[in-house]
Amino acid sequence: MKILKIDHLGIAVKSIDEGKNFWTDVLGLPFEGSETVQEQKVTTAFFPVGESEVELLESTAPDGPIAKYLEKKGEGIQHVAFRVENIDQALAELKEKGIRLIDEKPRIGAGGAKIAFLHPKSTNGVLVELCER
Ligand code: ZN
């Protein structure tokens, strides 16, 4: 498995409209627009930072994963995403090493990336996303 870099940090917010001001107005990061991923009940907004990005996540439904996260933990870092060279190979390798996978097969996330999540029980409590673009 080859990890290329930290692709992005996923941050759960109540509202992208309100939440983005810190990242754009205060930190001066460019705002590259938002995108809704219907099957995950989430709207995402990306803010490039050097080779990586900040991803703000806003729920589109009260039963979505981000709504549940906000209810339990409030706003904050929800996941860390690593870009890998080959996501299918990475998942097969991690499975063989006994890592619990949330997604056995990659699905399509924001920006058309192939993504898959690893279970926090196997990763020191961090929700880890793998992505291939
Ligand atoms: Zn993400």
PDB file of C-alpha atoms and ligand atoms in Angstrom:
ATOM      1  CA  MET A   1       0.000   0.000   0.000  1.00  0.00           C
ATOM      2  CA  LYS A   2       1.328   3.420  -0.888  1.00  0.00           C
ATOM      3  CA  ILE A   3       0.050   6.485   0.964  1.00  0.00           C
ATOM      4  CA  LEU A   4       0.837   9.643  -0.993  1.00  0.00           C
ATOM      5  CA  LYS A   5      -0.199  12.403   1.424  1.00  0.00           C
ATOM      6  CA  ILE A   6      -2.883  13.676   3.754  1.00  0.00           C
ATOM      7  CA  ASP A   7      -5.573  14.499   1.215  1.00  0.00           C
ATOM      8  CA  HIS A   8      -7.868  16.427   3.517  1.00  0.00           C
ATOM      9  CA  LEU A   9      -9.199  16.912   7.029  1.00  0.00           C
ATOM     10  CA  GLY A  10     -12.962  16.473   7.314  1.00  0.00           C
ATOM     11  CA  ILE A  11     -14.566  18.923   9.725  1.00  0.00           C
ATOM     12  CA  ALA A  12     -18.203  18.627  10.770  1.00  0.00           C
ATOM     13  CA  VAL A  13     -20.039  21.957  10.940  1.00  0.00           C
ATOM     14  CA  LYS A  14     -23.636  22.927  11.602  1.00  0.00           C
ATOM     15  CA  SER A  15     -23.604  25.263   8.618  1.00  0.00           C
ATOM     16  CA  ILE A  16     -21.066  25.648   5.802  1.00  0.00           C
ATOM     17  CA  ASP A  17     -22.353  29.164   5.179  1.00  0.00           C
ATOM     18  CA  GLU A  18     -21.536  30.261   8.696  1.00  0.00           C
ATOM     19  CA  GLY A  19     -18.594  27.908   9.233  1.00  0.00           C
ATOM     20  CA  LYS A  20     -16.678  28.914   6.139  1.00  0.00           C
ATOM     21  CA  ASN A  21     -16.034  32.480   7.312  1.00  0.00           C
ATOM     22  CA  PHE A  22     -13.203  31.428   9.600  1.00  0.00           C
ATOM     23  CA  TRP A  23     -11.470  29.490   6.816  1.00  0.00           C
ATOM     24  CA  THR A  24     -11.932  32.132   4.115  1.00  0.00           C
ATOM     25  CA  ASP A  25     -12.124  35.544   5.807  1.00  0.00           C
ATOM     26  CA  VAL A  26      -9.812  34.858   8.738  1.00  0.00           C
ATOM     27  CA  LEU A  27      -7.319  32.346   7.331  1.00  0.00           C
ATOM     28  CA  GLY A  28      -7.631  33.551   3.743  1.00  0.00           C
ATOM     29  CA  LEU A  29      -8.076  30.123   2.156  1.00  0.00           C
ATOM     30  CA  PRO A  30      -9.788  29.968  -1.233  1.00  0.00           C
ATOM     31  CA  PHE A  31     -13.321  28.553  -1.245  1.00  0.00           C
ATOM     32  CA  GLU A  32     -13.788  26.167  -4.133  1.00  0.00           C
ATOM     33  CA  GLY A  33     -17.553  25.784  -3.927  1.00  0.00           C
ATOM     34  CA  SER A  34     -19.708  23.107  -2.355  1.00  0.00           C
ATOM     35  CA  GLU A  35     -21.121  19.801  -3.517  1.00  0.00           C
ATOM     36  CA  THR A  36     -23.882  17.596  -2.148  1.00  0.00           C
ATOM     37  CA  VAL A  37     -23.320  13.841  -1.971  1.00  0.00           C
ATOM     38  CA  GLN A  38     -26.920  12.676  -1.727  1.00  0.00           C
ATOM     39  CA  GLU A  39     -26.335   9.045  -0.683  1.00  0.00           C
ATOM     40  CA  GLN A  40     -24.230  10.203   2.276  1.00  0.00           C
ATOM     41  CA  LYS A  41     -26.659  12.985   3.197  1.00  0.00           C
ATOM     42  CA  VAL A  42     -23.891  15.521   3.271  1.00  0.00           C
ATOM     43  CA  THR A  43     -22.835  18.739   1.609  1.00  0.00           C
ATOM     44  CA  THR A  44     -19.083  19.237   1.388  1.00  0.00           C
ATOM     45  CA  ALA A  45     -16.996  22.347   0.771  1.00  0.00           C
ATOM     46  CA  PHE A  46     -13.277  22.258   0.019  1.00  0.00           C
ATOM     47  CA  PHE A  47     -10.619  24.813   0.956  1.00  0.00           C
ATOM     48  CA  PRO A  48      -7.162  24.049  -0.474  1.00  0.00           C
ATOM     49  CA  VAL A  49      -4.176  24.388   1.893  1.00  0.00           C
ATOM     50  CA  GLY A  50      -0.889  23.704   0.127  1.00  0.00           C
ATOM     51  CA  GLU A  51      -0.963  20.074  -0.997  1.00  0.00           C
ATOM     52  CA  SER A  52      -3.965  19.225   1.157  1.00  0.00           C
ATOM     53  CA  GLU A  53      -7.416  20.578   1.808  1.00  0.00           C
ATOM     54  CA  VAL A  54      -9.865  21.340   4.563  1.00  0.00           C
ATOM     55  CA  GLU A  55     -13.256  19.765   3.918  1.00  0.00           C
ATOM     56  CA  LEU A  56     -16.266  21.178   5.751  1.00  0.00           C
ATOM     57  CA  LEU A  57     -19.173  18.771   6.106  1.00  0.00           C
ATOM     58  CA  GLU A  58     -22.778  19.828   6.657  1.00  0.00           C
ATOM     59  CA  SER A  59     -25.609  17.344   7.035  1.00  0.00           C
ATOM     60  CA  THR A  60     -28.530  17.430   4.618  1.00  0.00           C
ATOM     61  CA  ALA A  61     -30.791  15.235   6.775  1.00  0.00           C
ATOM     62  CA  PRO A  62     -31.334  14.708  10.524  1.00  0.00           C
ATOM     63  CA  ASP A  63     -30.497  10.989  10.225  1.00  0.00           C
ATOM     64  CA  GLY A  64     -27.276  11.450   8.227  1.00  0.00           C
ATOM     65  CA  PRO A  65     -23.839  10.498   9.603  1.00  0.00           C
ATOM     66  CA  ILE A  66     -22.779  14.134  10.069  1.00  0.00           C
ATOM     67  CA  ALA A  67     -26.004  15.014  11.921  1.00  0.00           C
ATOM     68  CA  LYS A  68     -25.364  12.077  14.249  1.00  0.00           C
ATOM     69  CA  TYR A  69     -21.767  13.124  14.758  1.00  0.00           C
ATOM     70  CA  LEU A  70     -22.768  16.703  15.646  1.00  0.00           C
ATOM     71  CA  GLU A  71     -25.362  15.417  18.076  1.00  0.00           C
ATOM     72  CA  LYS A  72     -22.807  13.245  19.873  1.00  0.00           C
ATOM     73  CA  LYS A  73     -19.642  15.338  19.707  1.00  0.00           C
ATOM     74  CA  GLY A  74     -20.467  18.789  18.354  1.00  0.00           C
ATOM     75  CA  GLU A  75     -18.481  20.546  15.632  1.00  0.00           C
ATOM     76  CA  GLY A  76     -14.897  19.427  15.041  1.00  0.00           C
ATOM     77  CA  ILE A  77     -12.553  17.139  13.104  1.00  0.00           C
ATOM     78  CA  GLN A  78     -14.627  14.172  11.980  1.00  0.00           C
ATOM     79  CA  HIS A  79     -12.156  12.300   9.795  1.00  0.00           C
ATOM     80  CA  VAL A  80      -8.653  12.309   8.317  1.00  0.00           C
ATOM     81  CA  ALA A  81      -8.286  11.332   4.672  1.00  0.00           C
ATOM     82  CA  PHE A  82      -5.149   9.809   3.177  1.00  0.00           C
ATOM     83  CA  ARG A  83      -4.638   9.717  -0.558  1.00  0.00           C
ATOM     84  CA  VAL A  84      -3.482   6.300  -1.733  1.00  0.00           C
ATOM     85  CA  GLU A  85      -2.128   5.200  -5.068  1.00  0.00           C
ATOM     86  CA  ASN A  86      -4.478   2.233  -5.404  1.00  0.00           C
ATOM     87  CA  ILE A  87      -7.477   2.049  -3.092  1.00  0.00           C
ATOM     88  CA  ASP A  88      -8.542  -1.503  -3.981  1.00  0.00           C
ATOM     89  CA  GLN A  89      -5.071  -2.782  -3.201  1.00  0.00           C
ATOM     90  CA  ALA A  90      -4.936  -0.760   0.033  1.00  0.00           C
ATOM     91  CA  LEU A  91      -8.288  -2.161   1.249  1.00  0.00           C
ATOM     92  CA  ALA A  92      -7.252  -5.729   0.449  1.00  0.00           C
ATOM     93  CA  GLU A  93      -3.983  -5.258   2.318  1.00  0.00           C
ATOM     94  CA  LEU A  94      -5.643  -3.686   5.377  1.00  0.00           C
ATOM     95  CA  LYS A  95      -8.284  -6.403   5.482  1.00  0.00           C
ATOM     96  CA  GLU A  96      -5.567  -9.026   5.438  1.00  0.00           C
ATOM     97  CA  LYS A  97      -3.912  -7.256   8.375  1.00  0.00           C
ATOM     98  CA  GLY A  98      -7.152  -7.547  10.345  1.00  0.00           C
ATOM     99  CA  ILE A  99      -8.188  -3.872  10.135  1.00  0.00           C
ATOM    100  CA  ARG A 100     -11.944  -3.389  10.398  1.00  0.00           C
ATOM    101  CA  LEU A 101     -13.306  -1.737   7.259  1.00  0.00           C
ATOM    102  CA  ILE A 102     -16.507   0.296   7.117  1.00  0.00           C
ATOM    103  CA  ASP A 103     -16.417   0.062   3.331  1.00  0.00           C
ATOM    104  CA  GLU A 104     -15.223  -3.231   1.891  1.00  0.00           C
ATOM    105  CA  LYS A 105     -15.417  -1.717  -1.576  1.00  0.00           C
ATOM    106  CA  PRO A 106     -14.686   1.895  -2.533  1.00  0.00           C
ATOM    107  CA  ARG A 107     -17.613   4.207  -3.249  1.00  0.00           C
ATOM    108  CA  ILE A 108     -17.720   7.538  -5.037  1.00  0.00           C
ATOM    109  CA  GLY A 109     -17.332  10.623  -2.858  1.00  0.00           C
ATOM    110  CA  ALA A 110     -17.121  14.359  -3.482  1.00  0.00           C
ATOM    111  CA  GLY A 111     -15.259  15.356  -6.625  1.00  0.00           C
ATOM    112  CA  GLY A 112     -15.693  11.857  -8.072  1.00  0.00           C
ATOM    113  CA  ALA A 113     -12.934  10.422  -5.838  1.00  0.00           C
ATOM    114  CA  LYS A 114     -12.978   6.738  -4.892  1.00  0.00           C
ATOM    115  CA  ILE A 115     -13.255   6.651  -1.106  1.00  0.00           C
ATOM    116  CA  ALA A 116     -13.525   4.108   1.714  1.00  0.00           C
ATOM    117  CA  PHE A 117     -13.618   4.455   5.493  1.00  0.00           C
ATOM    118  CA  LEU A 118     -11.783   2.379   8.106  1.00  0.00           C
ATOM    119  CA  HIS A 119     -13.433   1.657  11.438  1.00  0.00           C
ATOM    120  CA  PRO A 120     -12.214   3.848  14.347  1.00  0.00           C
ATOM    121  CA  LYS A 121     -11.971   0.728  16.531  1.00  0.00           C
ATOM    122  CA  SER A 122      -8.959  -0.292  14.422  1.00  0.00           C
ATOM    123  CA  THR A 123      -7.347   3.148  14.168  1.00  0.00           C
ATOM    124  CA  ASN A 124      -6.897   4.569  17.677  1.00  0.00           C
ATOM    125  CA  GLY A 125     -10.329   6.163  17.550  1.00  0.00           C
ATOM    126  CA  VAL A 126      -9.758   8.166  14.364  1.00  0.00           C
ATOM    127  CA  LEU A 127     -12.188   7.808  11.493  1.00  0.00           C
ATOM    128  CA  VAL A 128      -9.777   7.284   8.585  1.00  0.00           C
ATOM    129  CA  GLU A 129     -10.786   7.775   4.974  1.00  0.00           C
ATOM    130  CA  LEU A 130      -8.741   6.457   2.086  1.00  0.00           C
ATOM    131  CA  CYS A 131      -9.175   8.187  -1.230  1.00  0.00           C
ATOM    132  CA  GLU A 132      -7.874   7.769  -4.739  1.00  0.00           C
ATOM    133  CA  ARG A 133      -8.214  10.539  -7.296  1.00  0.00           C
TER     134      ARG A 133
HETATM  135 ZN    ZN B   1     -13.490  13.297   3.403  1.00  0.00          ZN
END
